[in-house]
Coordinates of C-alpha atoms and ligand atoms in Angstrom, one line a residue:
M5 CA 114.8 78.2 -101.6
L6 CA 112.1 81.1 -100.5
T7 CA 111.0 84.5 -101.1
D8 CA 111.5 86.0 -104.3
D9 CA 113.6 83.1 -105.8
F10 CA 110.4 81.6 -106.5
H11 CA 107.4 83.4 -106.8
V12 CA 104.0 81.4 -105.9
F13 CA 101.1 84.3 -106.8
D14 CA 97.7 83.7 -105.6
T15 CA 94.8 84.9 -108.0
T16 CA 92.2 83.7 -106.2
L17 CA 90.6 87.1 -105.6
R18 CA 91.0 88.3 -109.5
D19 CA 91.0 85.2 -111.8
G20 CA 89.1 82.9 -108.9
A21 CA 86.5 85.2 -108.7
Q22 CA 85.6 85.0 -112.1
R23 CA 84.2 81.6 -111.6
E24 CA 80.7 81.6 -112.3
G25 CA 78.4 81.5 -109.4
I26 CA 81.2 83.1 -106.8
S27 CA 80.6 86.6 -105.6
Y28 CA 82.7 87.9 -102.7
S29 CA 82.2 90.6 -100.5
V30 CA 84.7 93.0 -99.7
G31 CA 84.6 91.4 -95.9
D32 CA 85.1 88.0 -97.9
K33 CA 88.2 89.1 -100.0
L34 CA 89.8 90.5 -96.9
A35 CA 89.3 87.0 -95.1
V36 CA 90.3 85.0 -98.4
A37 CA 93.4 86.9 -98.3
R38 CA 94.4 86.0 -94.7
L39 CA 93.6 82.6 -95.2
L40 CA 95.8 82.9 -98.2
D41 CA 98.7 84.5 -96.4
T42 CA 98.7 81.7 -93.6
L43 CA 99.4 79.3 -96.4
G44 CA 102.1 81.3 -97.0
V45 CA 102.2 82.2 -100.7
G46 CA 104.3 84.8 -101.7
F47 CA 101.8 87.3 -103.5
I48 CA 97.8 87.8 -103.8
E49 CA 96.2 89.5 -106.8
G50 CA 93.5 91.0 -105.1
G51 CA 91.4 92.4 -107.9
W52 CA 90.8 94.7 -110.6
P53 CA 91.0 98.5 -108.5
G54 CA 89.1 100.7 -110.9
A55 CA 87.2 98.2 -112.8
V56 CA 85.3 96.4 -110.1
P57 CA 84.0 98.8 -107.5
K58 CA 84.4 96.2 -104.7
D59 CA 88.1 95.5 -105.7
T60 CA 88.7 99.3 -105.4
E61 CA 87.1 99.5 -101.8
F62 CA 89.4 96.2 -100.6
F63 CA 92.3 98.1 -102.2
A64 CA 91.4 101.3 -99.8
R65 CA 90.5 99.0 -96.9
A66 CA 93.6 96.6 -97.1
A67 CA 96.3 99.8 -97.3
D68 CA 93.9 101.5 -94.5
G69 CA 95.3 98.9 -92.3
E70 CA 92.5 96.3 -92.4
L71 CA 94.6 93.7 -93.6
K72 CA 98.3 92.7 -92.3
L73 CA 99.9 90.2 -94.0
E74 CA 102.7 88.3 -92.7
H75 CA 103.8 86.1 -95.7
A76 CA 102.6 88.0 -98.9
T77 CA 102.5 91.1 -100.7
L78 CA 99.1 92.3 -102.0
V79 CA 99.0 92.9 -105.7
A80 CA 96.5 95.0 -107.9
F81 CA 95.8 93.8 -111.5
G82 CA 94.6 96.2 -114.4
S83 CA 95.3 96.0 -118.5
T84 CA 98.3 98.6 -120.4
R85 CA 97.2 101.9 -121.1
K86 CA 94.1 102.1 -123.8
A87 CA 95.2 102.3 -127.7
G88 CA 95.5 105.9 -128.7
V89 CA 95.5 107.2 -124.5
G90 CA 98.5 109.3 -123.3
V91 CA 99.3 106.9 -120.0
A92 CA 99.3 109.3 -117.4
V93 CA 95.9 110.5 -118.3
D94 CA 94.5 106.5 -118.7
A95 CA 91.9 106.5 -115.5
Q96 CA 92.7 102.7 -115.3
V97 CA 96.0 103.2 -114.8
R98 CA 95.5 105.6 -112.6
A99 CA 93.4 103.4 -110.7
L100 CA 96.3 101.2 -109.9
L101 CA 98.2 104.1 -108.2
D102 CA 95.7 105.1 -106.1
S103 CA 95.4 101.1 -104.9
R104 CA 98.5 102.0 -103.1
A105 CA 99.4 98.5 -104.3
S106 CA 103.3 98.0 -104.4
V107 CA 103.0 95.6 -106.9
V108 CA 101.3 95.5 -109.7
T109 CA 100.1 92.8 -112.6
L110 CA 99.5 94.3 -116.2
V111 CA 97.7 92.4 -118.5
A112 CA 99.2 92.9 -122.0
K113 CA 98.1 91.5 -125.8
S114 CA 100.8 89.3 -126.9
D115 CA 99.0 87.3 -129.8
V116 CA 98.5 89.2 -133.1
W117 CA 95.3 87.9 -133.4
H118 CA 94.1 90.2 -130.1
V119 CA 95.9 92.9 -131.2
E120 CA 94.3 93.3 -134.7
R121 CA 90.7 91.7 -134.0
A122 CA 90.0 92.7 -130.3
L123 CA 92.0 95.7 -129.4
R124 CA 91.8 96.9 -133.1
T125 CA 94.8 98.6 -133.1
S126 CA 98.7 98.1 -135.0
L127 CA 101.3 95.8 -133.7
E128 CA 103.5 98.8 -132.6
E129 CA 101.0 100.6 -130.4
N130 CA 100.5 98.0 -128.4
L131 CA 103.9 97.5 -128.0
A132 CA 104.1 100.9 -126.8
M133 CA 100.9 100.3 -125.0
V134 CA 103.0 97.8 -123.0
S135 CA 106.3 99.8 -122.7
D136 CA 104.4 103.1 -121.8
T137 CA 102.4 101.5 -119.2
V138 CA 105.4 99.5 -117.4
S139 CA 107.8 102.2 -117.5
F140 CA 105.4 104.8 -116.0
L141 CA 104.3 102.6 -113.2
V142 CA 108.3 101.6 -112.6
G143 CA 108.4 105.5 -112.3
E144 CA 106.1 105.3 -109.8
G145 CA 108.0 103.3 -107.6
R146 CA 105.9 100.0 -108.6
R147 CA 107.4 96.8 -109.2
V148 CA 105.5 95.3 -112.1
F149 CA 104.8 91.8 -113.8
L150 CA 103.3 91.0 -117.1
D151 CA 100.6 89.2 -117.9
C152 CA 100.9 88.1 -121.3
E153 CA 97.7 87.4 -122.5
H154 CA 97.2 84.1 -125.0
F155 CA 100.7 83.8 -125.2
F156 CA 100.9 80.0 -126.4
D157 CA 97.8 81.0 -129.0
G158 CA 99.7 83.5 -129.8
Y159 CA 102.9 81.9 -130.4
A160 CA 101.1 79.5 -133.0
H161 CA 100.5 82.7 -135.0
D162 CA 103.2 84.6 -134.8
R163 CA 106.7 83.5 -132.7
D164 CA 108.3 86.4 -132.8
Y165 CA 105.8 88.9 -131.6
G166 CA 105.2 87.4 -128.1
V167 CA 109.0 87.8 -127.6
R168 CA 108.5 91.1 -128.4
V169 CA 106.3 92.1 -125.7
L170 CA 108.5 90.3 -123.8
E171 CA 111.0 92.2 -124.6
A172 CA 109.6 95.6 -124.2
A173 CA 108.4 94.9 -121.1
Q174 CA 111.9 94.0 -119.8
E175 CA 113.7 97.2 -121.3
A176 CA 110.6 99.2 -119.4
G177 CA 111.6 97.6 -116.3
A178 CA 109.4 94.3 -115.5
D179 CA 110.6 92.0 -113.2
V180 CA 108.4 89.0 -114.9
G181 CA 107.0 88.0 -118.2
V182 CA 103.9 85.7 -117.3
L183 CA 103.0 83.5 -120.1
C184 CA 99.2 82.8 -120.3
D185 CA 97.6 79.8 -121.5
T186 CA 94.6 82.0 -121.8
N187 CA 92.2 79.7 -123.6
G188 CA 93.1 77.1 -121.5
G189 CA 93.6 74.8 -124.8
M190 CA 97.5 73.8 -124.5
L191 CA 99.0 70.1 -122.9
P192 CA 102.0 69.8 -120.9
M193 CA 104.2 68.7 -123.9
G194 CA 103.3 72.0 -125.9
I195 CA 104.1 74.3 -122.7
A196 CA 107.2 72.7 -121.8
E197 CA 108.6 72.9 -125.4
I198 CA 107.3 77.3 -125.9
V199 CA 109.1 77.6 -122.6
A200 CA 112.1 76.3 -123.0
E201 CA 112.6 77.9 -126.8
V202 CA 111.1 81.4 -124.9
R203 CA 113.5 80.9 -122.3
S204 CA 116.7 80.7 -124.5
R205 CA 115.4 84.0 -126.3
V206 CA 114.6 86.3 -123.4
G207 CA 116.3 87.6 -120.4
I208 CA 113.2 88.3 -118.4
R209 CA 112.2 86.2 -115.6
L210 CA 109.0 83.9 -116.7
G211 CA 106.0 83.1 -114.8
I212 CA 102.8 80.6 -115.7
H213 CA 99.4 81.5 -115.8
T214 CA 97.0 78.3 -116.8
Q215 CA 93.7 77.6 -117.3
D216 CA 91.9 74.6 -117.2
D217 CA 89.7 74.0 -120.1
T218 CA 92.0 70.9 -121.3
G219 CA 92.0 69.3 -117.5
C220 CA 95.8 70.2 -117.8
A221 CA 96.2 73.2 -115.9
V222 CA 98.1 72.0 -112.8
A223 CA 99.9 69.7 -115.1
N224 CA 100.9 72.2 -117.4
T225 CA 101.9 74.8 -114.7
L226 CA 104.9 72.1 -113.3
A227 CA 105.9 71.5 -116.8
A228 CA 106.5 75.2 -117.4
V229 CA 108.6 74.7 -114.2
S230 CA 110.4 71.8 -115.2
A231 CA 111.4 74.1 -118.4
G232 CA 112.5 77.0 -116.4
V233 CA 109.6 78.9 -115.1
T234 CA 110.3 80.4 -111.6
H235 CA 106.7 82.6 -111.2
V236 CA 103.9 79.9 -111.0
Q237 CA 100.0 81.8 -110.4
G238 CA 97.1 79.6 -109.4
T239 CA 93.7 79.9 -107.5
A240 CA 92.5 78.1 -104.4
N241 CA 90.2 74.7 -105.1
G242 CA 91.0 75.9 -109.0
Y243 CA 88.4 78.4 -108.9
G244 CA 88.3 80.7 -112.1
E245 CA 86.6 81.9 -115.6
R246 CA 85.2 78.6 -117.3
A247 CA 86.5 75.1 -116.3
G248 CA 89.1 76.9 -113.9
N249 CA 92.6 78.2 -113.0
A250 CA 95.2 76.1 -111.9
N251 CA 94.6 74.4 -108.5
I252 CA 97.0 76.5 -106.3
F253 CA 96.9 73.5 -103.8
S254 CA 97.9 70.9 -106.1
V255 CA 100.7 73.2 -107.8
I256 CA 102.2 74.2 -104.5
G257 CA 101.4 70.1 -103.8
G258 CA 103.9 69.2 -107.0
L259 CA 106.4 71.7 -106.3
V260 CA 107.3 71.2 -103.2
F261 CA 106.6 67.1 -102.5
K262 CA 107.5 66.1 -106.0
M263 CA 109.4 68.4 -107.3
G264 CA 111.4 69.0 -104.4
L265 CA 111.1 73.0 -104.1
D266 CA 111.0 74.6 -101.0
V267 CA 108.6 77.2 -102.2
L268 CA 106.7 78.0 -99.5
P269 CA 107.8 79.4 -95.4
A270 CA 108.4 76.7 -93.1
G271 CA 105.6 75.4 -91.7
T272 CA 102.7 76.8 -93.8
I273 CA 101.9 74.3 -96.2
G274 CA 100.4 72.1 -93.4
E275 CA 97.6 74.6 -93.6
S276 CA 96.8 73.8 -97.1
Q277 CA 93.5 71.5 -96.1
R278 CA 92.1 74.1 -93.7
V279 CA 92.9 77.2 -96.0
A280 CA 91.2 75.5 -98.8
H281 CA 88.1 74.2 -97.1
A282 CA 87.7 77.9 -95.5
I283 CA 87.9 79.3 -98.9
A284 CA 85.2 76.9 -100.1
E285 CA 83.1 78.1 -97.1
I286 CA 83.4 81.6 -97.8
A287 CA 83.2 81.4 -101.3
N288 CA 79.7 79.5 -100.4
L289 CA 80.9 76.5 -102.3
A290 CA 81.0 72.8 -101.2
P291 CA 84.5 71.4 -100.5
D292 CA 85.4 69.1 -103.5
T293 CA 85.6 66.2 -101.6
H294 CA 88.0 64.5 -104.3
A295 CA 90.4 67.2 -104.7
P296 CA 94.2 66.0 -104.8
Y297 CA 96.2 66.7 -101.6
V298 CA 92.9 68.3 -100.0
G299 CA 90.3 66.8 -100.3
S300 CA 88.3 65.1 -97.8
S301 CA 88.6 61.8 -99.7
A302 CA 92.1 62.0 -101.3
F303 CA 93.5 60.1 -98.6
A304 CA 90.4 57.7 -98.2
H305 CA 90.9 53.5 -99.1
K306 CA 87.8 51.5 -99.9
A307 CA 89.1 48.0 -101.4
G308 CA 90.1 45.7 -99.2
L309 CA 93.7 44.6 -100.9
H310 CA 94.4 48.4 -100.2
A311 CA 93.6 48.3 -96.6
S312 CA 95.6 44.8 -96.6
A313 CA 99.4 46.8 -97.7
I314 CA 98.6 49.8 -95.7
K315 CA 98.6 47.9 -92.8
M316 CA 101.8 46.8 -93.2
G317 CA 102.9 50.5 -94.4
P318 CA 100.8 53.3 -95.1
E319 CA 103.2 54.3 -97.9
L320 CA 102.2 51.4 -100.0
Y321 CA 99.0 53.0 -101.3
N322 CA 99.7 56.6 -100.1
H323 CA 102.0 58.9 -102.6
M324 CA 102.5 60.7 -99.4
S325 CA 101.7 61.3 -96.0
P326 CA 98.3 62.9 -95.4
E327 CA 99.3 64.7 -92.1
L328 CA 101.8 66.8 -94.4
V329 CA 99.3 69.0 -96.0
G330 CA 96.6 68.7 -93.2
N331 CA 94.6 66.0 -94.1
S332 CA 94.5 62.3 -92.9
Q333 CA 93.9 59.0 -94.3
K334 CA 90.5 57.3 -94.0
I335 CA 89.6 53.6 -94.2
L336 CA 86.2 53.0 -96.1
I337 CA 84.1 49.9 -94.8
T338 CA 81.7 48.9 -97.6
E339 CA 81.3 45.4 -99.2
M340 CA 84.4 45.5 -100.7
A341 CA 86.2 45.5 -97.3
G342 CA 88.5 43.2 -96.2
R343 CA 90.0 41.9 -92.8
A344 CA 92.5 44.3 -92.7
S345 CA 89.8 47.3 -93.4
V346 CA 88.0 46.2 -90.5
E347 CA 91.3 46.1 -88.2
L348 CA 92.2 49.4 -89.8
K349 CA 88.7 51.0 -89.5
S350 CA 88.8 49.8 -85.6
A351 CA 91.7 51.2 -85.1
E352 CA 91.0 54.4 -86.1
L353 CA 87.5 54.4 -84.4
G354 CA 89.1 53.6 -81.3
V355 CA 88.4 50.0 -80.8
D356 CA 90.8 47.5 -79.7
V357 CA 90.4 44.1 -81.9
T358 CA 93.9 42.8 -81.8
G359 CA 94.0 39.0 -81.4
R360 CA 90.1 38.8 -82.1
P361 CA 90.4 37.3 -85.6
E362 CA 87.3 35.6 -85.4
V363 CA 85.6 38.9 -84.5
V364 CA 87.1 40.5 -87.7
S365 CA 86.0 37.5 -89.6
S366 CA 82.5 37.9 -88.6
V367 CA 82.4 41.4 -88.8
V368 CA 83.6 41.3 -92.5
E369 CA 81.0 38.5 -93.1
R370 CA 78.3 40.8 -91.8
V371 CA 78.9 43.9 -93.6
K372 CA 79.0 42.0 -96.9
E373 CA 75.7 40.7 -96.1
R374 CA 74.4 43.6 -94.8
E375 CA 75.7 46.1 -97.6
A376 CA 74.0 43.4 -100.2
G377 CA 70.8 43.9 -98.6
G378 CA 71.2 47.6 -99.3
W379 CA 73.1 48.7 -95.9
S380 CA 75.9 51.3 -96.4
Y381 CA 78.6 51.2 -93.6
E382 CA 80.6 54.0 -95.5
A383 CA 79.5 57.2 -94.6
A384 CA 77.9 55.7 -91.5
D385 CA 80.8 54.9 -88.9
A386 CA 79.2 54.9 -85.8
S387 CA 77.2 52.1 -87.0
F388 CA 79.8 50.3 -88.0
E389 CA 81.5 51.0 -84.4
L390 CA 78.5 49.5 -82.6
L391 CA 78.3 46.5 -85.1
V392 CA 82.1 45.9 -84.0
R393 CA 81.1 46.5 -80.0
D394 CA 78.9 43.7 -80.3
E395 CA 80.5 41.5 -82.2
L396 CA 83.3 41.8 -79.8
A397 CA 80.6 41.4 -77.0
G398 CA 79.2 38.3 -78.6
G399 CA 75.9 40.0 -79.5
S400 CA 75.3 41.4 -75.8
F401 CA 77.3 45.0 -76.1
S402 CA 75.3 46.5 -73.4
A403 CA 72.5 48.6 -74.9
P404 CA 71.5 51.9 -72.7
F405 CA 67.6 50.9 -73.6
E406 CA 65.3 47.9 -75.0
L407 CA 62.6 48.6 -77.2
E408 CA 59.2 46.8 -76.4
S409 CA 56.9 48.7 -79.3
Y410 CA 56.1 51.6 -81.1
R411 CA 53.5 53.1 -82.8
A412 CA 53.4 56.1 -84.8
I413 CA 49.7 57.7 -86.5
V414 CA 49.6 59.7 -89.3
D415 CA 46.5 62.0 -89.1
R416 CA 45.0 64.1 -91.9
R417 CA 42.2 65.4 -90.7
E418 CA 38.9 67.0 -92.8
D419 CA 40.0 70.5 -92.4
G420 CA 43.3 69.6 -93.9
T421 CA 45.7 69.5 -91.0
V422 CA 48.0 66.5 -90.6
V423 CA 49.0 65.6 -86.5
T424 CA 51.5 63.3 -86.3
E425 CA 51.7 60.9 -83.0
A426 CA 54.1 58.1 -81.9
T427 CA 54.6 56.0 -78.7
V428 CA 57.4 54.3 -77.8
K429 CA 57.5 51.6 -75.3
V430 CA 61.4 51.2 -73.8
H431 CA 63.0 49.3 -70.9
A432 CA 65.6 51.2 -69.2
D433 CA 67.6 51.0 -66.0
G434 CA 65.1 48.7 -64.9
R435 CA 62.4 50.6 -65.5
R436 CA 59.4 50.1 -68.3
V437 CA 58.3 53.4 -69.8
I438 CA 56.2 54.3 -72.0
S439 CA 56.0 58.0 -73.9
T440 CA 53.6 59.4 -76.4
A441 CA 54.7 62.8 -78.6
E442 CA 53.7 64.7 -81.3
G443 CA 55.9 65.9 -84.4
N444 CA 56.1 67.2 -87.6
G445 CA 56.1 63.8 -89.1
P446 CA 56.8 60.6 -87.6
V447 CA 60.0 60.2 -87.3
N448 CA 60.3 63.5 -85.5
A449 CA 57.7 62.4 -83.3
L450 CA 59.3 58.7 -82.5
D451 CA 62.5 61.2 -81.7
R452 CA 60.6 63.0 -79.5
A453 CA 59.0 60.5 -77.8
L454 CA 62.0 58.3 -77.4
R455 CA 64.0 61.4 -76.1
Q456 CA 61.2 61.9 -73.8
A457 CA 61.0 58.3 -72.8
L458 CA 64.8 58.3 -71.5
G459 CA 65.2 61.6 -70.4
D460 CA 65.3 60.8 -67.0
V461 CA 67.8 58.2 -67.3
Y462 CA 70.3 60.2 -69.7
P463 CA 69.9 63.5 -69.3
R464 CA 72.6 64.0 -71.8
L465 CA 70.5 63.3 -74.5
A466 CA 69.1 66.9 -74.2
E467 CA 72.4 68.0 -76.4
F468 CA 71.9 65.7 -79.1
E469 CA 70.8 67.1 -82.2
L470 CA 69.3 65.3 -85.3
T471 CA 71.2 67.4 -87.9
D472 CA 70.7 65.7 -91.3
F473 CA 68.7 63.2 -92.4
K474 CA 69.4 61.5 -96.0
V475 CA 66.6 58.8 -97.1
R476 CA 67.2 57.0 -100.3
I477 CA 65.0 54.5 -101.9
L478 CA 67.2 51.3 -103.3
P479 CA 65.2 49.4 -106.2
G480 CA 64.3 45.7 -105.4
K481 CA 66.6 43.2 -106.8
H482 CA 65.4 39.6 -108.2
G483 CA 61.7 40.3 -107.6
T484 CA 62.2 41.9 -103.8
D485 CA 60.5 44.8 -102.9
A486 CA 62.4 48.2 -103.0
V487 CA 64.1 48.9 -99.1
T488 CA 64.8 52.1 -97.9
R489 CA 68.1 53.4 -96.8
V490 CA 68.1 56.1 -93.8
L491 CA 71.2 58.3 -92.7
I492 CA 71.0 59.9 -89.8
E493 CA 73.9 62.7 -88.7
T494 CA 73.3 63.9 -85.0
A495 CA 75.9 66.3 -83.2
D496 CA 76.2 67.1 -79.4
A497 CA 78.7 70.0 -78.2
A498 CA 81.7 67.2 -78.9
G499 CA 81.1 66.0 -82.1
D500 CA 78.8 64.7 -84.8
W501 CA 78.2 61.1 -85.8
T502 CA 76.0 59.1 -88.4
T503 CA 74.4 56.1 -88.2
V504 CA 72.4 53.9 -91.0
G505 CA 69.0 51.9 -90.7
V506 CA 67.7 49.8 -93.7
H507 CA 64.0 48.4 -94.0
P508 CA 61.2 47.7 -96.4
N509 CA 59.2 50.0 -94.3
I510 CA 60.4 53.7 -94.4
I511 CA 59.5 54.2 -90.4
E512 CA 61.4 51.1 -89.2
A513 CA 64.9 52.3 -91.4
S514 CA 64.3 55.2 -89.6
W515 CA 63.7 54.1 -86.3
L516 CA 67.1 51.6 -86.9
A517 CA 69.1 54.6 -87.6
L518 CA 67.8 56.6 -84.6
A519 CA 68.1 53.6 -81.8
D520 CA 71.8 53.5 -83.3
A521 CA 72.1 57.1 -82.9
V522 CA 71.2 57.5 -79.5
R523 CA 72.9 53.9 -78.5
F524 CA 76.2 55.5 -80.1
G525 CA 75.9 59.1 -78.4
L526 CA 75.3 57.6 -75.0
L527 CA 78.7 55.3 -75.2
P528 CA 80.5 55.9 -72.0
P529 CA 83.6 57.8 -73.0
S530 CA 85.8 54.6 -71.9
A531 CA 83.9 52.3 -74.3
Ligands
ACO25 C1 91.9 87.2 -119.6 C2 91.2 87.6 -117.9 O1 91.0 87.3 -117.5 S1 92.0 89.4 -117.8 C3 91.0 89.8 -116.8 C4 89.8 90.1 -117.2 N1 89.0 90.5 -116.3 C5 87.8 91.4 -116.3 O2 87.3 92.0 -117.6 C6 87.3 92.1 -114.9 C7 86.7 93.6 -115.2 N2 86.4 94.3 -116.3 C8 85.7 95.4 -116.4 O3 85.1 95.5 -115.3 C9 85.7 95.9 -117.4 O4 85.6 95.3 -118.6 C10 86.3 97.3 -117.6 C11 85.8 98.1 -116.9 C12 87.7 96.8 -117.7 C13 86.1 97.7 -119.1 O5 84.9 98.1 -119.1 P1 84.7 99.0 -120.7 O6 85.2 99.9 -120.6 O7 83.0 99.4 -120.4 O8 85.1 98.1 -121.8 P2 84.8 96.5 -122.6 O9 84.7 95.7 -120.9 O10 83.5 96.4 -123.0 O11 85.9 96.4 -123.2 C14 87.2 96.5 -123.1 C15 88.3 97.6 -123.2 O12 89.4 97.4 -122.9 C16 90.3 96.8 -124.2 N3 91.7 96.2 -123.8 C17 91.3 95.0 -123.7 N4 92.2 94.5 -123.2 C18 93.2 95.2 -123.2 C19 94.8 95.3 -122.8 N5 95.6 94.5 -122.9 N6 95.4 96.7 -123.0 C20 94.5 98.0 -123.1 N7 93.5 97.8 -123.4 C21 92.7 96.7 -123.6 C22 89.5 96.6 -125.3 O13 90.1 96.8 -126.4 C23 88.2 97.2 -124.8 O14 88.5 98.9 -125.4 P3 87.4 99.6 -125.9 O15 85.9 99.8 -124.7 O16 88.1 100.4 -126.5 O17 86.7 99.0 -127.2
PYR26 C1 95.8 87.0 -117.5 C2 94.9 85.9 -117.6 O1 93.7 85.5 -116.5 C3 94.5 85.1 -118.4 O2 95.7 85.2 -119.5 O3 94.0 84.0 -118.5

């Protein structure tokens, strides 16, 4: 089933842009539209031309050739004509035509409370506003979808009025009547019941638009589909007004993988994670690591018991194969790990521990013991890999250098300047090297001194860049002192890696993480 049999309608650029904190430039909107097109959605609602100047410009630039869509049709959003105003002279309606979009979504009131209290007009005039605006736009060659605002709340106030709105829209030539849970207060049972009832009363194709105020937007959307709607609206990452909209990646995942509906073109669903994260970047928001389907933790397993079953078959603890949405499974190594976790994680890192059960057991023991002392390997794969390699080599895994000693001095002078200096004494390549460097703090000075000391032996060190440094003070337990945990992220042209160090002294914790970063970065490719 494809194309017009089922509509996947994205409103990231209209309702999604109503989220607090999002402000796209026109260039951003064009980039988001291109990404959504690669996901294969059928419709992209680009904004409200005539109301929002950036949206007017977006449609103009799109129509002038800046937006070439392979799968999607661009949709302009606007409202029905104003009460008491002729449709042909209504400025907002004219702006919809001027946008040159071939499809228009009109928002219309479908709840008597809203007609009477918000629009402050008569129920009959509102029906005429729907009818006039739809037939005018259809007469101008546009395809029209009608968003029935507050449809579900309105059903509680007057269950016939919303149906009359849908009938007026259909008679005037609208293609879809979208039932909107505008205030987001519905639950799936109510949605399914009302959709089924409305379906039995009207002939127009029905759609669903849900807000996430009860945390049920995706469930409500899927419930509506199971009750017969064939047009679903959602936004990337669930962005939207207040608590957000139905997350389009979860909606698509549910439709395709759980309901067996073939709603996207062949092969595009594998773009889900990439598109989700790229749109988050453009929106200037951190991707939600725990988002269903597309979050980087969506298939992450921490519990040892989970890992032990996954070893027998990934399907035992995954509801689907993560690769189908462009994601991947992750095994986390923490105090909750067991032997299977260590085996799977080692395999993930490319370290072969097969036939070495004693190594696996001692890694598990070391991890548990160290985690009890404040270490955390969950985010420090590189330090974990070094630990496994060290155990495999019986504690004598070759290190690129040996530390003899280091010293860091912070000199706060009378004039207020602060000078930091560090000296390291290391042995590498059969030589003893002493090196001193200054830095903007003791860790920076140590890092510089170490690179300087090893630079001649390992020229690759010049490519390493310390990209992140996180410090956490962990409270002491049972009368012991607090310890400091340092996570260091290092990058070179080939990728990045994270290491950890823990010690009561912050400089030593940093040194341990720094030394691991260098050791890991200098591992030979075949290691
Ligand atoms: C549920 C949703 O998310 S719908 C999408 C909502 N999105 C937005 O509001 C974003 C863009 N909005 C805007 O830029 C502005 O609100 C505009 C340009 C649309 C209107 O601005 P203004 O003319 O200054 O009016 P204002 O925002 O104060 O009020 C909206 C007007 O539209 C009327 N209106 C509201 N819904 C409808 C409708 N479905 N059909 C016709 N008129 C409507 C209101 O009655 C009000 O009319 P009034 O000015 O005669 O009182
Ligand atoms: C149209 C829309 O965004 C709503 O009713 O929530």
